[in-house]
Amino acid sequence: MQFRKATTFLVSTASFFLTSNVAATSLRGVGEEVETEDDILTEEKAGTFLLALVDYEDRSIHSGPEETFNVMVDNSIFEIDDVDDELKRLASGEAVTIPVGTVLSSKSGKVETNGAKIKAKKGDKKDDSGKEKKTKGLFKRNLEGRTEVQQRNVDQLRRHLVSLGDKSVVAVRVQTTDAVYGFSEAVLRREVFGIRGDTGQDDTLNLSSGYEQCSYGALTFTPLASETGNNGGDEVSIADGVVTINVDVAANGNSDGNVRNAVTNKIKAAFGSDMQAVADYWMYCLPPGTSGSWIAYAYINSYISVYNNQWCNYPSGQMHEIGHNLGYAHSGESQTYDDQSGMMGYSYSQDEGPVMCFNAAKSWQTGWYGVSGEYGDKTLEYSFGDGCLEKTLSGIADYEITPNKVLIKIVNPSNNGADLFVAFNAKKGINSGTVEAGNQVTVVQVGSGGGNVYSESTLLAKLSAEGSYTTGSNFGGDLTVEVVGISGNDSADVKIYFGSECTVTPPPVPTPPPTPLPTKEGQSGPQMASYNAALGAPKCSFGSTCDSGVTLNGRGTITNGNERDGPNAVLNSCTDGNSGSYHNDESIDKIVVSQASGGLNDLTEGDVVTISATVWCWSTGTSDFIDFYCASDASNPVWTQIGDRQVCPGGGQQTVSATYTLPAGSIQAVRANMMYGTSSTAGEASCTSGSYDDTDDLVITVKPNQPVGPPTAPPTALPTAIPTQNPTPQPSNAPTPVPSN
């Protein structure tokens, strides 16, 4: 399977600089010794500054740090002990210069600068006069001449690049000299990617399924299919996103940083120094026994996340740490990460939960429900001076089907980026396990960046019906969010306004729209299907295209993907399998029938049409097959196969299609039959009964192909008129007189 490489904002550190392994006590404090594994820089070296956020179990008491400041050098990461305020202000992922004399300790995983400073790397380009000029990167904050609006646009571009697309992942099963991550490769593969393999069990919520369902397919994490490397003559193989790496260090009593860097060195030795050329993200699953009570951590705007044994298996930990890689900060309420309405708060030691997505601020940052979303922009930005805003909000679980907005951003009047975000935290579907503020309206504030960049968020309010929240000194204006009412887990009506009351200006009387031009005869336009109870399947009226929309989405009663009005096979002639989970296992999500030529004429007997099916294929797709069928009479179907059996072209969401000629018949049907590892031959059965199989039909209305002759020509001449005779004129002369004699 081919994977599109992730866009990265880390600056390359490929330049080579000399290091020395000799003891040099003069470079350190008096009486201190340099370990033989330590590197002492004899020249400046380029690196990358990284912020790591360390996480602990839900409500656990801990003494460890919640964040560390680090520098990445040639893919090895070292914690900075003597970090100064200037360095803390750098964005994670920025290029830095490490001074001469710095000690990089492989044993402790620390970097010591001995009083010198690690600094942001300056641009090295010069203008025509030889004077150094500053390098201006597209995503560097607050560039000279850039307006606030321009900066927001740049930040939005960056978040979209990071949070969209297909990302490849490798989960590393780590074995040290005295311990090993406590699960097999097959179990790790199932827990991270949902691949059932030979474990005999399904896993419904994991890194892959969690992000796919929350983003509606906009961001997917898929296992790197395969890669083979060599480490000192020993072959090292990545298979379906998992690899075992053996390192020559102990785990018990050792620092996680030492074990982590040993793993990184082995990966580089086996697969090359550029780890992101192999996979977009790497998850290190360390064995138990390392020092500290940490459960997991990850580097902001980077590609490595690290887990303490079983925490590599828990979906909340996976989504939380990869979220840090994507640039998502913690979500807090009274503490750093105690906002439990989304995945960037606590992590939970649960194998299949909690089923939830992200809070309002993080949901905005993802871009999944805005202009880049699969189902259109359902977000709204509100500013001071916009008057009273009255809106009905739906939850993100209904993003696909709702006409309502799902997110509102309120711009801080101070223009400092500390904006508010309002959402209805509907407890249903992909968010059915939200731990806090379920079916309430939440108000969340970010510290900076307008919700487009890394910034911690704070849950300010959880509002029920008739509740309200008014901002204080934390906002640059007197703003109120008022909840008028809540309809269960479906929607919430809100008012948002600056000032003391919500005064709505009556809208002007609308001007009647102009009478539309008449539709060209025979061109009814594209049609969206609706469920027809009599036929037991979605049906379209006359049109150039028939689209099933969301009526077929899912399969049977699978987890998180119950198919509406299933099985959606005409006259209930087939049954669907109910094994597996939505968008991890097989399903037919949509069928479309359209003119093969792309024309606009209504579907008519004899037309060549294309049937396309949007399907979800398991794993790499090589075990999934699709047959297409048509029937000229939907009420009494006799199925005829269209084309040959097709194999899924890949894993995840795919589109397969075939063309055929519409037969005679006014109410016809098409069928897509998706099968897992079937033993049937093509055309043998129009529906199968496998536990992962899905059969869906779509009913189309077809116009008759009636030849029409040329119109009767008009008569070449007018008919002869009935002649009209004029009356005989009176004689002009007087009558001849009668002779007298």
Coordinates of N, CA and C in Angstrom, one line a residue, residues 121-238:
K121 N 18.2 29.2 15.9 CA 19.1 29.3 14.8 C 18.7 30.5 13.9
K122 N 19.7 31.3 13.6 CA 19.5 32.5 12.8 C 19.7 32.1 11.3
G123 N 19.0 32.9 10.5 CA 19.2 32.7 9.0 C 20.6 33.0 8.6
D124 N 21.0 32.2 7.6 CA 22.4 32.4 7.2 C 22.5 32.9 5.7
K125 N 21.4 33.5 5.2 CA 21.4 34.0 3.9 C 21.9 35.5 3.9
K126 N 22.6 35.9 3.0 CA 23.1 37.3 2.9 C 22.5 38.0 1.7
D127 N 22.4 39.4 1.9 CA 21.9 40.1 0.7 C 23.1 40.5 -0.1
D128 N 22.9 41.3 -1.1 CA 24.0 41.7 -2.1 C 25.1 42.4 -1.5
S129 N 24.9 43.1 -0.3 CA 26.0 43.8 0.3 C 26.8 42.9 1.3
G130 N 26.4 41.7 1.4 CA 27.0 40.8 2.3 C 26.5 40.8 3.7
K131 N 25.5 41.6 4.0 CA 24.8 41.7 5.3 C 23.8 40.6 5.5
E132 N 23.9 40.0 6.7 CA 23.0 38.8 6.9 C 21.6 39.3 6.9
K133 N 20.7 38.6 6.3 CA 19.3 38.9 6.3 C 18.5 37.7 7.0
K134 N 17.5 38.1 7.6 CA 16.7 37.1 8.4 C 15.9 36.2 7.5
T135 N 15.9 34.9 7.8 CA 15.1 33.9 7.0 C 13.7 34.0 7.5
K136 N 12.8 34.1 6.6 CA 11.3 34.2 6.9 C 10.6 33.0 6.4
G137 N 10.3 32.1 7.4 CA 9.5 30.9 7.1 C 8.0 31.2 7.0
L138 N 7.3 30.5 6.2 CA 5.9 30.8 6.0 C 5.1 30.7 7.3
F139 N 5.5 29.7 8.2 CA 4.7 29.5 9.4 C 5.3 30.1 10.6
K140 N 6.4 31.0 10.5 CA 6.9 31.7 11.6 C 6.0 32.8 12.1
R141 N 5.7 32.8 13.4 CA 4.7 33.7 13.9 C 5.1 35.2 13.8
N142 N 4.1 36.1 13.5 CA 4.3 37.5 13.6 C 5.4 38.1 12.8
L143 N 5.4 37.7 11.5 CA 6.4 38.3 10.6 C 6.0 39.7 10.3
E144 N 7.1 40.5 10.0 CA 6.9 41.9 9.8 C 6.0 42.1 8.6
G145 N 5.0 43.0 8.7 CA 4.1 43.3 7.6 C 2.9 42.4 7.5
R146 N 2.8 41.4 8.3 CA 1.7 40.5 8.2 C 0.6 40.9 9.2
T147 N -0.6 41.1 8.6 CA -1.8 41.6 9.4 C -2.3 40.4 10.3
E148 N -3.1 40.7 11.3 CA -3.7 39.7 12.1 C -4.5 38.7 11.3
V149 N -5.3 39.2 10.4 CA -6.1 38.4 9.5 C -5.2 37.4 8.7
Q150 N -4.1 38.0 8.1 CA -3.2 37.2 7.3 C -2.6 36.1 8.2
Q151 N -2.2 36.5 9.4 CA -1.6 35.5 10.3 C -2.6 34.4 10.6
R152 N -3.8 34.7 10.9 CA -4.8 33.7 11.1 C -5.0 32.7 9.9
N153 N -4.9 33.3 8.7 CA -5.0 32.5 7.5 C -3.8 31.5 7.4
V154 N -2.6 32.0 7.7 CA -1.4 31.2 7.7 C -1.6 30.0 8.8
D155 N -2.0 30.4 10.0 CA -2.2 29.4 11.0 C -3.2 28.3 10.6
Q156 N -4.3 28.8 10.0 CA -5.3 27.8 9.5 C -4.7 26.9 8.5
L157 N -3.9 27.4 7.6 CA -3.3 26.6 6.5 C -2.4 25.5 7.2
R158 N -1.7 25.9 8.2 CA -0.8 25.0 8.9 C -1.5 23.9 9.5
R159 N -2.6 24.3 10.3 CA -3.4 23.2 11.0 C -4.0 22.3 10.0
H160 N -4.5 22.8 8.9 CA -5.1 21.9 7.9 C -4.1 20.9 7.3
L161 N -2.9 21.4 7.0 CA -1.8 20.5 6.5 C -1.5 19.4 7.5
V162 N -1.5 19.7 8.8 CA -1.1 18.7 9.8 C -2.2 17.7 10.0
S163 N -3.5 18.2 10.1 CA -4.6 17.5 10.6 C -5.4 16.8 9.5
L164 N -4.9 16.8 8.3 CA -5.7 16.2 7.2 C -4.8 15.2 6.4
G165 N -5.4 14.2 5.8 CA -4.7 13.2 5.0 C -4.5 11.9 5.7
D166 N -3.7 11.0 5.0 CA -3.5 9.7 5.4 C -2.0 9.6 5.9
K167 N -1.9 9.2 7.2 CA -0.6 9.2 7.8 C -0.2 7.8 8.2
S168 N 1.0 7.4 7.8 CA 1.5 6.0 8.1 C 2.1 6.0 9.5
V169 N 2.0 4.9 10.2 CA 2.4 4.7 11.6 C 3.1 3.4 11.8
V170 N 4.1 3.4 12.6 CA 4.8 2.2 13.1 C 4.7 2.1 14.6
A171 N 4.2 1.1 15.2 CA 4.2 0.8 16.6 C 5.4 -0.1 16.9
V172 N 6.3 0.3 17.8 CA 7.5 -0.4 18.1 C 7.4 -1.2 19.4
R173 N 7.5 -2.4 19.3 CA 7.5 -3.3 20.5 C 8.9 -3.5 21.0
V174 N 9.2 -2.9 22.1 CA 10.6 -2.7 22.6 C 10.9 -3.9 23.6
Q175 N 12.1 -4.5 23.3 CA 12.6 -5.5 24.2 C 14.0 -5.1 24.7
T176 N 14.2 -5.0 26.0 CA 15.5 -4.6 26.6 C 16.2 -5.9 27.1
T177 N 17.3 -5.8 27.7 CA 18.1 -6.9 28.2 C 17.4 -7.6 29.4
D178 N 16.4 -6.9 30.0 CA 15.8 -7.5 31.2 C 14.3 -7.5 31.2
A179 N 13.7 -7.0 30.1 CA 12.2 -6.9 30.1 C 11.8 -6.7 28.6
V180 N 10.4 -6.9 28.4 CA 9.9 -6.7 27.1 C 8.5 -6.1 27.3
Y181 N 8.1 -5.3 26.3 CA 6.7 -4.8 26.3 C 5.8 -6.1 26.4
G182 N 4.8 -6.0 27.2 CA 4.1 -7.2 27.7 C 3.1 -7.8 26.7
F183 N 3.1 -7.5 25.4 CA 2.1 -8.1 24.5 C 2.8 -8.5 23.2
S184 N 2.2 -9.4 22.5 CA 2.7 -9.9 21.2 C 2.5 -8.8 20.2
E185 N 3.2 -9.0 19.0 CA 3.1 -8.1 17.9 C 1.6 -8.2 17.4
A186 N 1.0 -9.3 17.4 CA -0.4 -9.4 16.9 C -1.3 -8.6 17.8
V187 N -1.1 -8.7 19.1 CA -2.0 -7.9 20.0 C -1.8 -6.4 19.8
L188 N -0.5 -6.0 19.7 CA -0.2 -4.6 19.5 C -0.8 -4.1 18.2
R189 N -0.8 -4.9 17.2 CA -1.3 -4.5 15.9 C -2.9 -4.4 16.0
R190 N -3.5 -5.2 16.8 CA -4.9 -5.2 17.0 C -5.3 -3.9 17.8
E191 N -4.5 -3.6 18.9 CA -4.9 -2.6 19.8 C -4.6 -1.2 19.2
V192 N -3.7 -1.1 18.3 CA -3.4 0.2 17.7 C -4.1 0.5 16.4
F193 N -4.3 -0.6 15.6 CA -4.9 -0.4 14.2 C -6.2 -1.1 14.1
G194 N -6.6 -2.0 15.0 CA -7.8 -2.7 14.9 C -7.7 -3.9 14.0
I195 N -6.5 -4.4 13.7 CA -6.3 -5.5 12.8 C -6.5 -6.8 13.6
R196 N -7.6 -7.5 13.3 CA -7.9 -8.7 14.1 C -6.9 -9.8 14.0
G197 N -6.3 -10.0 12.7 CA -5.2 -11.0 12.5 C -5.6 -12.3 13.1
D198 N -4.6 -13.0 13.7 CA -4.9 -14.3 14.3 C -5.2 -14.3 15.8
T199 N -5.5 -13.1 16.3 CA -5.8 -13.0 17.7 C -7.2 -13.5 18.0
G200 N -8.1 -13.5 17.0 CA -9.4 -14.0 17.2 C -10.3 -13.0 17.9
Q201 N -9.9 -11.8 18.0 CA -10.7 -10.8 18.7 C -10.7 -9.5 17.9
D202 N -11.8 -8.8 18.0 CA -11.9 -7.5 17.4 C -11.6 -6.4 18.4
D203 N -11.1 -5.3 17.9 CA -10.9 -4.1 18.7 C -11.6 -2.9 18.0
T204 N -12.6 -2.4 18.7 CA -13.5 -1.4 18.0 C -13.0 0.0 18.1
L205 N -12.3 0.4 19.2 CA -11.8 1.7 19.4 C -10.3 1.7 19.6
N206 N -9.6 2.4 18.7 CA -8.1 2.4 18.7 C -7.7 3.7 18.0
L207 N -6.4 3.8 17.8 CA -5.8 5.0 17.2 C -6.5 5.2 15.8
S208 N -6.5 4.2 15.0 CA -7.0 4.3 13.6 C -8.5 4.6 13.6
S209 N -9.3 3.8 14.3 CA -10.8 4.0 14.3 C -11.1 5.3 15.0
G210 N -10.5 5.7 16.0 CA -10.8 6.9 16.8 C -10.6 8.2 15.9
Y211 N -9.5 8.3 15.3 CA -9.3 9.5 14.5 C -10.1 9.5 13.2
E212 N -10.3 8.3 12.7 CA -11.1 8.2 11.4 C -12.5 8.7 11.7
Q213 N -13.1 8.2 12.8 CA -14.5 8.5 13.0 C -14.7 10.0 13.5
C214 N -13.8 10.5 14.3 CA -13.9 11.8 14.8 C -13.7 12.8 13.6
S215 N -12.8 12.5 12.7 CA -12.5 13.4 11.5 C -13.4 13.2 10.3
Y216 N -14.3 12.2 10.4 CA -15.1 11.8 9.3 C -14.2 11.5 8.0
G217 N -13.1 10.8 8.3 CA -12.2 10.4 7.2 C -11.2 11.4 6.8
A218 N -11.3 12.6 7.4 CA -10.3 13.6 6.9 C -8.9 13.3 7.4
L219 N -8.7 12.7 8.5 CA -7.4 12.3 9.0 C -7.4 10.8 9.4
T220 N -6.6 10.1 8.7 CA -6.5 8.6 9.0 C -5.1 8.2 9.3
F221 N -5.0 7.3 10.3 CA -3.7 6.7 10.6 C -3.7 5.2 10.3
T222 N -2.9 4.9 9.3 CA -2.8 3.5 8.8 C -1.5 2.9 9.0
P223 N -1.5 1.6 9.2 CA -0.2 0.9 9.5 C 0.7 0.9 8.2
L224 N 2.0 1.1 8.4 CA 2.9 1.0 7.4 C 2.9 -0.5 7.0
A225 N 2.6 -0.8 5.7 CA 2.4 -2.2 5.3 C 3.6 -3.1 5.5
S226 N 4.7 -2.7 5.0 CA 5.9 -3.5 5.2 C 7.2 -2.7 4.9
E227 N 8.2 -3.1 5.6 CA 9.5 -2.5 5.3 C 10.6 -3.4 6.0
T228 N 11.6 -3.7 5.3 CA 12.7 -4.6 5.8 C 14.0 -3.8 5.9
G229 N 14.6 -3.9 7.1 CA 15.9 -3.3 7.3 C 16.9 -4.3 7.8
N230 N 18.2 -3.8 7.9 CA 19.3 -4.7 8.4 C 20.1 -4.0 9.4
N231 N 20.3 -4.7 10.5 CA 21.0 -4.1 11.7 C 22.1 -5.1 12.0
G232 N 23.3 -4.8 11.5 CA 24.5 -5.6 11.9 C 24.3 -7.0 11.3
G233 N 23.7 -7.2 10.2 CA 23.5 -8.5 9.6 C 22.2 -9.2 10.0
D234 N 21.5 -8.6 11.0 CA 20.2 -9.1 11.4 C 19.1 -8.4 10.7
E235 N 18.2 -9.2 10.1 CA 17.1 -8.6 9.4 C 16.0 -8.1 10.4
V236 N 15.5 -6.9 10.1 CA 14.5 -6.3 11.0 C 13.3 -6.0 10.1
S237 N 12.1 -6.5 10.4 CA 11.0 -6.3 9.5 C 9.8 -5.6 10.2
I238 N 9.3 -4.6 9.5 CA 8.0 -4.0 9.9 C 6.9 -4.7 9.1

